[in-house]
Short mmCIF file of C-alpha atoms in Angstrom, two decimals:
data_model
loop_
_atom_site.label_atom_id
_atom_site.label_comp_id
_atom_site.label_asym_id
_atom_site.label_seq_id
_atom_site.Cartn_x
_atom_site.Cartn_y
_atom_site.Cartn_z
CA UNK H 265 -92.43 -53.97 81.53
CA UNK H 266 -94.25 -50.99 81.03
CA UNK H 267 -96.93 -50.59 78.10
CA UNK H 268 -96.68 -48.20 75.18
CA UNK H 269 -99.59 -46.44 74.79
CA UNK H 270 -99.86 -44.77 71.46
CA UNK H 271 -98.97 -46.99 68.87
CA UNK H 272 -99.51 -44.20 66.01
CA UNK H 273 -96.32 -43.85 63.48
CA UNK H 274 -94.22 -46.55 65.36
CA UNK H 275 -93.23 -50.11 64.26
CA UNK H 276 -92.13 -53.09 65.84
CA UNK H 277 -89.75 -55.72 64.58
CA UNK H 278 -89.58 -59.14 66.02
CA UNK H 279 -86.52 -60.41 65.50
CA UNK H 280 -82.79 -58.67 66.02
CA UNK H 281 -80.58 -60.61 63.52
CA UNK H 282 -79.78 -59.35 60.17
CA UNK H 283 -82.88 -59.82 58.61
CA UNK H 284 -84.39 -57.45 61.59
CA UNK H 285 -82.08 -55.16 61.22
CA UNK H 286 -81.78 -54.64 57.66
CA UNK H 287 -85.66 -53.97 58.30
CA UNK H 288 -85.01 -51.57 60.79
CA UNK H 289 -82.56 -49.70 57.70
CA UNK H 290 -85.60 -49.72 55.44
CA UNK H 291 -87.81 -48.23 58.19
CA UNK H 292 -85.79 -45.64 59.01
CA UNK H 293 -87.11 -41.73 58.64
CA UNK H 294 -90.53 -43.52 57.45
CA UNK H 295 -92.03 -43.89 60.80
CA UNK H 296 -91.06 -41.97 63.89
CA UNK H 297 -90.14 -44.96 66.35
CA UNK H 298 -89.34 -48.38 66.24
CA UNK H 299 -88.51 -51.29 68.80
CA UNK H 300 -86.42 -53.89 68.20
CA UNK H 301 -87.74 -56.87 70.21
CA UNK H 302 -84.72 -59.41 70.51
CA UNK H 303 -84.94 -63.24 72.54
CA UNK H 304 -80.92 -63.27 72.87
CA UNK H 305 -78.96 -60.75 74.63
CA UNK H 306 -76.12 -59.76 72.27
CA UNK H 307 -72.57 -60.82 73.17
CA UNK H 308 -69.60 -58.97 73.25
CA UNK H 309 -67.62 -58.41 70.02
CA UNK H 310 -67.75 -61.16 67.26
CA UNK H 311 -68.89 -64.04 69.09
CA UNK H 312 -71.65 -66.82 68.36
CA UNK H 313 -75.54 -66.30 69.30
CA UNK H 314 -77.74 -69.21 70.51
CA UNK H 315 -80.44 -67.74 68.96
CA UNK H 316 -78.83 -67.94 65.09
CA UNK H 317 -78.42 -72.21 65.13
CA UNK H 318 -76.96 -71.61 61.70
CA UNK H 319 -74.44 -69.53 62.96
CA UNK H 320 -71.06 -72.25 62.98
CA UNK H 321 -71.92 -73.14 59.18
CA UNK H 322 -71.60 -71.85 55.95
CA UNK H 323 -72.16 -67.81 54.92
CA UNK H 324 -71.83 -66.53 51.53
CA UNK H 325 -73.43 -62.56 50.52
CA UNK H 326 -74.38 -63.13 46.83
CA UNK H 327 -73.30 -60.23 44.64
CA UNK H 328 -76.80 -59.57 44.65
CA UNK H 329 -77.47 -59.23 48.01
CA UNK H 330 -74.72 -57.28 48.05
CA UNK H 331 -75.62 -54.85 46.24
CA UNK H 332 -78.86 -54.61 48.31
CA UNK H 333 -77.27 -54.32 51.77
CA UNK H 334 -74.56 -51.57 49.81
CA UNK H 335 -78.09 -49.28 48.49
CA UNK H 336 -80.16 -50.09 52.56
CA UNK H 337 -76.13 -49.40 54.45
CA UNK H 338 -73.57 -47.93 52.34
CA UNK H 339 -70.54 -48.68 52.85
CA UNK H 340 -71.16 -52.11 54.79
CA UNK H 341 -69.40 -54.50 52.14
CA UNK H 342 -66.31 -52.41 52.63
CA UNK H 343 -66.91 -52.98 56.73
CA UNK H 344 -66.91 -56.44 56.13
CA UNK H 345 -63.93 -57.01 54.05
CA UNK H 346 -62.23 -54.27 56.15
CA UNK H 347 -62.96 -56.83 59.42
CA UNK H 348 -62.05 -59.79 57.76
CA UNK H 349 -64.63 -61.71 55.27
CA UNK H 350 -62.91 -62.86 52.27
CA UNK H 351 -64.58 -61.36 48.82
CA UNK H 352 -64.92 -64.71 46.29
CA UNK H 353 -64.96 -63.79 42.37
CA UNK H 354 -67.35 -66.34 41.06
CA UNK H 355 -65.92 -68.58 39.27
CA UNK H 356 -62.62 -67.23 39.70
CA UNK H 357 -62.09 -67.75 43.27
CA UNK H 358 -64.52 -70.45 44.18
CA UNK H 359 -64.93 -73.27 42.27
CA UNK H 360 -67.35 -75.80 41.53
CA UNK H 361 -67.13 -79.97 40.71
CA UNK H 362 -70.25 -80.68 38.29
CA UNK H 363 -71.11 -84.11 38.24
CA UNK H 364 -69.57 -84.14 34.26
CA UNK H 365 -66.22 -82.40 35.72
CA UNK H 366 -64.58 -79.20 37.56
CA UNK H 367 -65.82 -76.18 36.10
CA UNK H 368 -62.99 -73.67 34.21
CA UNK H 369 -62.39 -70.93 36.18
CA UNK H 370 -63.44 -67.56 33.90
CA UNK H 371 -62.34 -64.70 35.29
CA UNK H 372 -65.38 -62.33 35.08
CA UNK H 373 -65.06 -59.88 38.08
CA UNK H 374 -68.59 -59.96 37.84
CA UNK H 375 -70.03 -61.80 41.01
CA UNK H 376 -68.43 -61.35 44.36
CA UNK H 377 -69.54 -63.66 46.74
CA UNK H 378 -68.65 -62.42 50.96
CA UNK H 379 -67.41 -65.73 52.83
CA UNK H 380 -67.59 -64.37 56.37
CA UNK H 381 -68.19 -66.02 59.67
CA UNK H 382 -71.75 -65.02 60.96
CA UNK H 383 -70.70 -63.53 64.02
CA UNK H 384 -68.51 -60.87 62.19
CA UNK H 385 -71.79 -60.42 59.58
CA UNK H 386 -74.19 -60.03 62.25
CA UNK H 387 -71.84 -57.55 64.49
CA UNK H 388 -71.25 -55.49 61.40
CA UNK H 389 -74.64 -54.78 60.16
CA UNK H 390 -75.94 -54.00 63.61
CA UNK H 391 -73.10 -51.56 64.50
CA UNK H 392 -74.03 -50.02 61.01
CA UNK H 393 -77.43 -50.38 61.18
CA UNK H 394 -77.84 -48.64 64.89
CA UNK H 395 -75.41 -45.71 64.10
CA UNK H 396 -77.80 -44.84 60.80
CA UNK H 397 -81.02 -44.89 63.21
CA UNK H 398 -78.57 -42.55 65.41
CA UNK H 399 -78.22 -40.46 62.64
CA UNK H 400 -82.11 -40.06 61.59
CA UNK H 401 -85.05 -38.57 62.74
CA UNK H 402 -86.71 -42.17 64.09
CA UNK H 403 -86.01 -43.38 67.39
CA UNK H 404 -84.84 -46.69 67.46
CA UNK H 405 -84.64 -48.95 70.87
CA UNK H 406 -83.54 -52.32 71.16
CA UNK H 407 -85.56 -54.73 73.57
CA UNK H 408 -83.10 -57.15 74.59
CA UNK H 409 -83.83 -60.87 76.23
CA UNK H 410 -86.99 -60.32 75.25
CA UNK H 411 -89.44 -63.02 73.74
CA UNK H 412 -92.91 -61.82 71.47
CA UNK H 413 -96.05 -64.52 72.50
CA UNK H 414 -98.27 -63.03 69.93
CA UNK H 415 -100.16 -60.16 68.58
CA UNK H 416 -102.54 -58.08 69.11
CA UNK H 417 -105.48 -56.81 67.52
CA UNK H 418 -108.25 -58.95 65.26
CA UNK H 419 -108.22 -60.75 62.13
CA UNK H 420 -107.94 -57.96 59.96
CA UNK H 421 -105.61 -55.79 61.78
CA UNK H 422 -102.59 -56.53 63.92
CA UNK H 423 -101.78 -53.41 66.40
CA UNK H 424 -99.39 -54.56 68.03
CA UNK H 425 -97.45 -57.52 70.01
CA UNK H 426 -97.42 -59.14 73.29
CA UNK H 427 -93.98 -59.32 74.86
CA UNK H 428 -92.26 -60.98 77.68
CA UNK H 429 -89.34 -60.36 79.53
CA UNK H 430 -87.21 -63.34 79.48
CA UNK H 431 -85.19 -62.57 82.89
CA UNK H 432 -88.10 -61.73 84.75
CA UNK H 433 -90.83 -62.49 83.22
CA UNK H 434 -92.77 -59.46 83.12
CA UNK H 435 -95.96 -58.99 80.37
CA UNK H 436 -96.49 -55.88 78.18
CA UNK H 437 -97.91 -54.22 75.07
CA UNK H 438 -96.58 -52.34 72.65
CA UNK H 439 -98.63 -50.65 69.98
CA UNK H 440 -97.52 -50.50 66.60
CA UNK H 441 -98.99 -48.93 63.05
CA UNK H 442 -96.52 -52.14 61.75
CA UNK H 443 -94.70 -55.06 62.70
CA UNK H 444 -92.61 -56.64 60.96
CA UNK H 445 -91.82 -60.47 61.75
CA UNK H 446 -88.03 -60.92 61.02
CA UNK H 447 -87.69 -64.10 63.77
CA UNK H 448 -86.25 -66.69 61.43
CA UNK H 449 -87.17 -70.20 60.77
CA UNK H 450 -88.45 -70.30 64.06
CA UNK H 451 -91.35 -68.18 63.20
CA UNK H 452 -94.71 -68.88 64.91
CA UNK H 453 -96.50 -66.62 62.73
CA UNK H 454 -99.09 -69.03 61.99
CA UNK H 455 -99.88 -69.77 66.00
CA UNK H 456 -100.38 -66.36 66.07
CA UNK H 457 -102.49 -66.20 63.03
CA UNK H 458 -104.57 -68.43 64.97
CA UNK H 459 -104.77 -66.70 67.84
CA UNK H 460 -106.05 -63.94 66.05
CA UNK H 461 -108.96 -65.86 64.14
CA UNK H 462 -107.46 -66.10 60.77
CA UNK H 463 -106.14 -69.14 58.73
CA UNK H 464 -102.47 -69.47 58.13
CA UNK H 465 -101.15 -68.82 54.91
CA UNK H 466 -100.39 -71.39 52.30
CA UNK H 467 -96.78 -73.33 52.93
CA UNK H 468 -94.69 -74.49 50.20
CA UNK H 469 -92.02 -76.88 51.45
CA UNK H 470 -89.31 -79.02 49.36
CA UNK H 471 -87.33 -81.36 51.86
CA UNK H 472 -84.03 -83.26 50.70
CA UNK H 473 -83.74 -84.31 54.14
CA UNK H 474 -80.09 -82.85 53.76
CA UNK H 475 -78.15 -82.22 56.63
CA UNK H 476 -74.26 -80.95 57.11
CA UNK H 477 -71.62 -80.67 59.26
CA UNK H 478 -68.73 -77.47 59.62
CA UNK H 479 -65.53 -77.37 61.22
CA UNK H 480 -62.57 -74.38 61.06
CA UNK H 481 -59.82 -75.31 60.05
CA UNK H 482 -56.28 -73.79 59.32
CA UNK H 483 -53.82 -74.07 57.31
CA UNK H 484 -50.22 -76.07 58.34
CA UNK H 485 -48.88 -73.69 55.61
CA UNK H 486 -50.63 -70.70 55.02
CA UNK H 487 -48.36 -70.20 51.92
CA UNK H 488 -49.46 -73.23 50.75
CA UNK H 489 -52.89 -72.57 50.82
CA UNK H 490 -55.17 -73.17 47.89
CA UNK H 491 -55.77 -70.07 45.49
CA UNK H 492 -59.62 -70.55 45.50
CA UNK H 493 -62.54 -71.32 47.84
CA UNK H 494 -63.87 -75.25 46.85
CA UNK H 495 -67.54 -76.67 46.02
CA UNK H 496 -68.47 -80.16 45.78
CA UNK H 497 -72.08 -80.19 45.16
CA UNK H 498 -74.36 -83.96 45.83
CA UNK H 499 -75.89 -85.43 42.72
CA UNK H 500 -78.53 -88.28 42.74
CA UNK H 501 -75.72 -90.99 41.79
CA UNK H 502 -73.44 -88.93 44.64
CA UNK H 503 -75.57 -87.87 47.35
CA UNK H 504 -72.69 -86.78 49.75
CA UNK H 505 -71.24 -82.93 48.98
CA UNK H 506 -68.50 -80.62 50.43
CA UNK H 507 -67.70 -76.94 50.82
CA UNK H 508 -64.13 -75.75 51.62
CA UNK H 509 -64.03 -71.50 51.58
CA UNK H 510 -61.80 -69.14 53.15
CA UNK H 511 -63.28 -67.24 56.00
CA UNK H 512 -61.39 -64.37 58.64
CA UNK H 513 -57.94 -64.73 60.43
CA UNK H 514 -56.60 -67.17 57.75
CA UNK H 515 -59.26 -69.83 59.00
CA UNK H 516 -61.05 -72.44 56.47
CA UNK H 517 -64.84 -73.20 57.40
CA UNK H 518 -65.45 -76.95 55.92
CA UNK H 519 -68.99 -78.08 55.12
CA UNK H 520 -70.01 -81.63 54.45
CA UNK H 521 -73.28 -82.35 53.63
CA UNK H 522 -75.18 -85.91 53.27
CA UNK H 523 -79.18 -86.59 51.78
CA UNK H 524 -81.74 -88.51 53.42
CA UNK H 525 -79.89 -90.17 56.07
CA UNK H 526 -76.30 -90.49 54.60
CA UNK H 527 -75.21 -87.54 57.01
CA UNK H 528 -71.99 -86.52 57.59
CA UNK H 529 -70.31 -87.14 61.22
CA UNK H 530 -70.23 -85.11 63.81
CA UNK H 531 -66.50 -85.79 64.63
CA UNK H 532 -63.14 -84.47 63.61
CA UNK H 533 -61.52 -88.05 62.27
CA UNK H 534 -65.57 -88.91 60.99
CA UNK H 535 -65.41 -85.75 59.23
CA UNK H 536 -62.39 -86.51 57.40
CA UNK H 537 -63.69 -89.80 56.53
CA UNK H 538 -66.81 -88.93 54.95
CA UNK H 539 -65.04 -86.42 52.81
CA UNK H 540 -63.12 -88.95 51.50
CA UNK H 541 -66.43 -90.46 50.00
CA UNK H 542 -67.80 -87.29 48.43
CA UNK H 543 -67.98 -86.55 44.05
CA UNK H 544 -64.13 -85.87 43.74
CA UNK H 545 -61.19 -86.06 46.19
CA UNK H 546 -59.90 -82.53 46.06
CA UNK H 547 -60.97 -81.41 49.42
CA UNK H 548 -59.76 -84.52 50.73
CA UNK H 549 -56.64 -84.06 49.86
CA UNK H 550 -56.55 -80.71 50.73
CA UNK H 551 -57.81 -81.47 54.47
CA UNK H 552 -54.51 -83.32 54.59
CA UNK H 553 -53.04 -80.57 54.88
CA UNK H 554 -54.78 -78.34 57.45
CA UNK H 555 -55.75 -78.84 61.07
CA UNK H 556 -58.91 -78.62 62.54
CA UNK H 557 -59.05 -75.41 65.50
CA UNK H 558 -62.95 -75.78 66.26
CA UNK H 559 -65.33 -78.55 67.28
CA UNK H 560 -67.27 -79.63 64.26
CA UNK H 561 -71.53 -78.50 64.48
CA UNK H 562 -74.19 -80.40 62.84
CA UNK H 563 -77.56 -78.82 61.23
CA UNK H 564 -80.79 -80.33 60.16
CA UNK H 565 -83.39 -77.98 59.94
CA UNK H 566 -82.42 -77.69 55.97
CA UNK H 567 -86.44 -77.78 54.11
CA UNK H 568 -87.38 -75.60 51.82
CA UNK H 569 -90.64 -73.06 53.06
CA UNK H 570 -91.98 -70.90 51.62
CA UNK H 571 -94.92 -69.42 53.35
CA UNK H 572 -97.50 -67.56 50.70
CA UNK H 573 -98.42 -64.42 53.00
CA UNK H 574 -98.11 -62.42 49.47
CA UNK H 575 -101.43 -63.93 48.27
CA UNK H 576 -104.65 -61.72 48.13
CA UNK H 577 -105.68 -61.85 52.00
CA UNK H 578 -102.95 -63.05 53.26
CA UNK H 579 -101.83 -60.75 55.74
CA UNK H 580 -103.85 -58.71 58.52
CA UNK H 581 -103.45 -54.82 57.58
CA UNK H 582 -100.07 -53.76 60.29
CA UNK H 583 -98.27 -57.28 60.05
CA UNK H 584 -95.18 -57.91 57.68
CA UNK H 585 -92.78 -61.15 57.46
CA UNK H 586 -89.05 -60.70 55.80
CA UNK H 587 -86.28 -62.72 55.73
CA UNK H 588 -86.71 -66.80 56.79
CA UNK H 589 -89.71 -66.44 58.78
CA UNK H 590 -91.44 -66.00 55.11
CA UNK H 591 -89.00 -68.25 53.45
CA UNK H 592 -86.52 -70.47 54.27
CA UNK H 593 -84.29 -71.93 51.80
CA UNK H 594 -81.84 -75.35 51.84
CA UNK H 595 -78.69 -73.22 53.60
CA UNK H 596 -76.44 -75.13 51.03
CA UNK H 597 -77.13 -72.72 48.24
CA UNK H 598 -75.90 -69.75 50.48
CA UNK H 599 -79.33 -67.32 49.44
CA UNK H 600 -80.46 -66.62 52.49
CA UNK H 601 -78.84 -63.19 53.45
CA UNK H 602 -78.65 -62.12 50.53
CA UNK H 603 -82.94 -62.52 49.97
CA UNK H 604 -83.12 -61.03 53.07
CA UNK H 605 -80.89 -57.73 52.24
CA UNK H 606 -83.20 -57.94 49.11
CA UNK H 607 -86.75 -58.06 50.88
CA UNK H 608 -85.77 -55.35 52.94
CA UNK H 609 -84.72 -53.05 50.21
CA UNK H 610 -87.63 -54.18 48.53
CA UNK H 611 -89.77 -52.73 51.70
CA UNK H 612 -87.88 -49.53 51.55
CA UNK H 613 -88.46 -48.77 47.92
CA UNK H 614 -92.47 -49.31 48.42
CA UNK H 615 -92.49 -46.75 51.00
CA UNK H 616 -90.72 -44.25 49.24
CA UNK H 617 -92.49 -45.09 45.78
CA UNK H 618 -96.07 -44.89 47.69
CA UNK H 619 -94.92 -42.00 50.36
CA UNK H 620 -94.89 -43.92 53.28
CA UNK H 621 -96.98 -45.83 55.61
CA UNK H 622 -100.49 -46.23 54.22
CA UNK H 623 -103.57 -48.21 54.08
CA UNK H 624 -102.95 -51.41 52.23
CA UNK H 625 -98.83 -50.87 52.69
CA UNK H 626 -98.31 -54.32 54.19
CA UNK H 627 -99.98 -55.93 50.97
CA UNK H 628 -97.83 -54.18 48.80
CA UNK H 629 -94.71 -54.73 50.46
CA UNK H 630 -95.64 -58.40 50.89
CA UNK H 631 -95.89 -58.86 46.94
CA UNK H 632 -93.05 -57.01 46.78
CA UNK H 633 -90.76 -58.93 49.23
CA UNK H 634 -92.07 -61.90 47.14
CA UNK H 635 -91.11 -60.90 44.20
CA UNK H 636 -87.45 -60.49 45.71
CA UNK H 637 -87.30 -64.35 46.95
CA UNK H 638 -89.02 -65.69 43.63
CA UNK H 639 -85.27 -66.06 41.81
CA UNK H 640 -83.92 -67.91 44.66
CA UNK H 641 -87.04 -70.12 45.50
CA UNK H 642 -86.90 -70.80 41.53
CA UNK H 643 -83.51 -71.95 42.37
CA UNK H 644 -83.17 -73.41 45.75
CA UNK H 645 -86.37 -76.08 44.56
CA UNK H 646 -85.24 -76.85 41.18
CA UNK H 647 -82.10 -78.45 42.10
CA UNK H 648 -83.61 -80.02 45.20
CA UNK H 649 -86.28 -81.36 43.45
CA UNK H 650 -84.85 -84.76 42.61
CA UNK H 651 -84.30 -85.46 46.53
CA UNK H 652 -87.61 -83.79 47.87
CA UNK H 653 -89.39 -86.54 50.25
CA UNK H 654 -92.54 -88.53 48.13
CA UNK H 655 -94.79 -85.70 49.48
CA UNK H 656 -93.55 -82.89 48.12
CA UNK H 657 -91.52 -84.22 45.04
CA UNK H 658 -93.87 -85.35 42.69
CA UNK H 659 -93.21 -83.90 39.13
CA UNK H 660 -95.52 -83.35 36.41
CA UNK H 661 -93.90 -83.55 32.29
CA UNK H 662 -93.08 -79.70 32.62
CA UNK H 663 -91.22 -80.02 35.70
CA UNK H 664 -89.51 -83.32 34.14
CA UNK H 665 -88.22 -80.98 31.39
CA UNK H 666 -87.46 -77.96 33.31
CA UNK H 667 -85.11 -80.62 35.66
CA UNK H 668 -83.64 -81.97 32.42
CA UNK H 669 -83.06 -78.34 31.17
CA UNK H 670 -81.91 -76.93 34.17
CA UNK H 671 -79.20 -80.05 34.50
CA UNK H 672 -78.32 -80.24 30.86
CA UNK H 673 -77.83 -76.17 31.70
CA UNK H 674 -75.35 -76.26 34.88
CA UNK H 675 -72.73 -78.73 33.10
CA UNK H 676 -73.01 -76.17 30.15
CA UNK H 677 -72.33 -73.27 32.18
CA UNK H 678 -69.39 -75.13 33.47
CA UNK H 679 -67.57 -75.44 29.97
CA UNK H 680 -69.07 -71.70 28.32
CA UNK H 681 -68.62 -68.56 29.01
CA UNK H 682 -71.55 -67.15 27.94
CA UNK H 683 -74.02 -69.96 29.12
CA UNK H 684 -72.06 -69.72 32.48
CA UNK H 685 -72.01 -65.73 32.70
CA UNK H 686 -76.22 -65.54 32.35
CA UNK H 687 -76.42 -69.10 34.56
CA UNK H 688 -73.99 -66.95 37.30
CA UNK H 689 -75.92 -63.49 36.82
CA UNK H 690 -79.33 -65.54 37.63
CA UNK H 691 -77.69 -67.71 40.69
CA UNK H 692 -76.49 -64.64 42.42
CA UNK H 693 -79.47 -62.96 42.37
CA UNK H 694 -79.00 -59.94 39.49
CA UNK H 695 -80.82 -61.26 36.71
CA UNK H 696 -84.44 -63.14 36.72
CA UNK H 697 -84.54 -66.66 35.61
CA UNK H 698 -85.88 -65.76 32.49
CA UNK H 699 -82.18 -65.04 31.62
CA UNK H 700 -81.63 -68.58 31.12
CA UNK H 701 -84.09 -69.51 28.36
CA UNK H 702 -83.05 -66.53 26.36
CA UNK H 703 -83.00 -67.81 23.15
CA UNK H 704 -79.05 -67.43 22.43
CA UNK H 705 -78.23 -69.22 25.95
CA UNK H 706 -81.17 -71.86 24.98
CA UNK H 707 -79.44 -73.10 21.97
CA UNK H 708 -76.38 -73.18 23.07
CA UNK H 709 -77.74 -75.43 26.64
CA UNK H 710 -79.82 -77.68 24.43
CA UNK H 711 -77.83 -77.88 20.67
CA UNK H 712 -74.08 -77.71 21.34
CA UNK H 713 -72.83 -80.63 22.89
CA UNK H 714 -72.56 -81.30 26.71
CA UNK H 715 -69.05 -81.91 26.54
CA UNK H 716 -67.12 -82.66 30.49
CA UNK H 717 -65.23 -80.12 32.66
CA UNK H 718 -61.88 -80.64 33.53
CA UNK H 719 -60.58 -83.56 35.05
CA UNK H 720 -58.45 -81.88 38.08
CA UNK H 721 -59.45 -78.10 39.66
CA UNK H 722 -57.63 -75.52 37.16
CA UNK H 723 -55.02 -74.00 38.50
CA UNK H 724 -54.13 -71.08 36.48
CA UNK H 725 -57.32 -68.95 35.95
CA UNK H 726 -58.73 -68.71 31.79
CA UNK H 727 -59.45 -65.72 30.42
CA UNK H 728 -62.95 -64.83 29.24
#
């Protein structure tokens, strides 16, 4: 593999999945090449990549996010429903059991949440994302089957990366004024910090020990299909939980998920079991009626991390980390693409706000790639708190009451429309948290009473 020599106004991203190409979007006309530097090669049309172990699961775009990927690629939402994701209303069209009862379904046309398969996602964005580098002034080349095995450069600057080819094994270089680590959970960021002399940053991790299981499934009678995508959250007395959401060609993507050891099969019948044993039999019954037409996948790999490369020093000048090889959320909440859309159009609006690359960029766009997962982290470890392991759970009186507001708040939002519009505007990422202690959604959580949802899903939507 031959070197590049002159790494002055170029950038290298680790990492070809969304996250690395949504930072390719935010690169573009800021630097005048950039090299995509992918482990996988990329298979033909919409099919699953080794390299994404998520891929078989769950995959919801938050409104937010979506409005993110719309401002970095416009016109991509539209690409996505146009190839088959299903666009969710929230609470409209997917639903959600609270432990006190099934929420009422408000129709808002607020929040659309994308429930696409990650294949169709992934092929998408890329095909979008490569014909805007087409159209710009930077040069953009993708390095496929290609693996990083560190950095180059010193502890206070990273110039570059160390790459090998994975089908023949040949070594390079290639110089870079940036790169940007977008290589997923799988990150070794902090080998390579070590490599270069300098301490890894701080990690943050919650752990429910969750895991899940997904299978496709269709339906026997696609007329008699249910009108809206279902949610069956775990709570502490009901640590078992189910998804059931619409995805392309008519197909149904189940998710069970199980805490600490009470994991879901890995089975057809098993699956269909243990759904019988989750919060409420609604997606149960509804299995009844559908077939399986996929083998079902587990996934483990569920902690919370967060990795603190914002903080003062943090980061060598040159070196960047977006998407889940900063931070890496419990999949079940669905955040993930959509913080990554966000850091990455949080990364394009500091180079335009500061004209372009510059000393002390990185920093800034670190903090400000930070500030775009804060909402979601708030989120993701506040309701996992009361399963995190014994050494990384421990609550102090203000995180006591912030569990007891934040619960006393979701079965709220599940009865009101105006506790539920702010607790829905905050969840899918276009509001900050601060939203919910407002003081008119604040007494209404903690004064009016916490009366239960319904008894059975709704099946005519309520107005607002």
């Amino acid at each position: 593999m031959a070197d590049r020599t002159d790494g002055a106004r170029t950038a290298t991203v680790i990492g070809g999945g969304l996250a690395g190409m949504l930072a390719v979007t935010a690169l573009l006309g800021h630097v005048d090449a950039i090299t995509v530097v992918e482990r996988d090669r990329y298979p033909a049309g919409h099919a699953f990549r080794k390299g994404v172990p998520q891929a078989r699961h769950l995959h919801l775009f938050l409104s937010g996010g979506q409005r993110a990927l719309d401002t970095l690629l416009p016109g991509t939402v539209a690409a996505l429903t146009a190839a088959g994701a299903r666009n969710l209303y929230l609470p409209r069209d997917l639903i959600t059991r609270t432990p006190t009862g099934w929420q009422r379904r408000f129709d808002e046309r607020r929040h659309p949440s994308l429930s696409v398969s990650r294949p169709v996602l992934d092929a998408v964005v890329r095909e979008r994302a490569l014909r805007a580098a087409a159209a710009s002034p930077t040069r953009v080349e993708v390095l496929e089957a290609t693996e990083v095995i560190g950095l180059t450069g010193d502890a206070r600057r990273v110039t570059g990366i160390r790459v090998r080819s994975r089908d023949g094994g040949a070594e390079g270089e290639l110089p870079a004024a940036l790169v940007v680590d977008a290589s997923g959970r799988g990150s070794r960021a902090p080998q390579w910090y070590a490599a270069l002399g300098r301490t890894a940053p701080y990690e943050e991790t919650v752990d429910t020990g969750i895991a899940y299981a997904s299978c496709l499934y269709r339906q026997r009678d696609p007329a008699a299909a249910p009108d809206a995508g279902v949610n069956i959250p775990a709570w502490p007395e009901c640590p078992r939980g189910a998804a059931f959401l619409p995805v392309e060609d008519g197909k149904w993507l189940l998710t069970l998920s199980g805490v600490r050891g009470d994991h879901p099969p890995t089975d057809v019948a098993g699956l269909a079991g243990f759904s019988a044993t989750v919060g409420d039999p609604y997606v149960h019954e509804l299995l009844s009626r559908a077939e399986p037409v996929s083998a079902v996948h587990g996934f483990r790999d569920t902690c919370n991390r967060r990795r603190r490369f914002e903080r003062p020093g943090a980061v060598p000048e040159g070196f960047l980390v977006l998407g889940d090889a900063h931070c890496t959320f419990n999949p079940v909440y669905g955040q993930g693409m959509s913080v990554a859309a966000l850091g990455a159009l949080a990364v394009r609006t500091t180079l335009v706000d500061g004209g372009g690359l510059r000393p002390g960029f990185t920093a800034e766009a670190q903090r400000a790639a930070a500030r775009a997962v804060d909402p979601a982290w708030l989120a993701a470890v506040g309701a996992d708190r009361p399963y995190a392991s014994a050494d990384d759970a421990g609550a102090g009186l203000g995180e006591r009451l912030s569990t007891w507001y934040v619960d006393r708040l979701a079965a709220r939002a599940a009865i009101d429309p105006v506790v539920g519009a702010a607790f829905r505007d905050v969840v899918c990422l276009t509001a900050p948290p601060s939203r919910l202690i407002a003081p008119r959604i604040a007494l209404r959580t903690v004064l009016l009473p916490r009366r239960p949802g319904l008894a059975r899903p709704p099946a005519v939507v309520e107005p607002v």
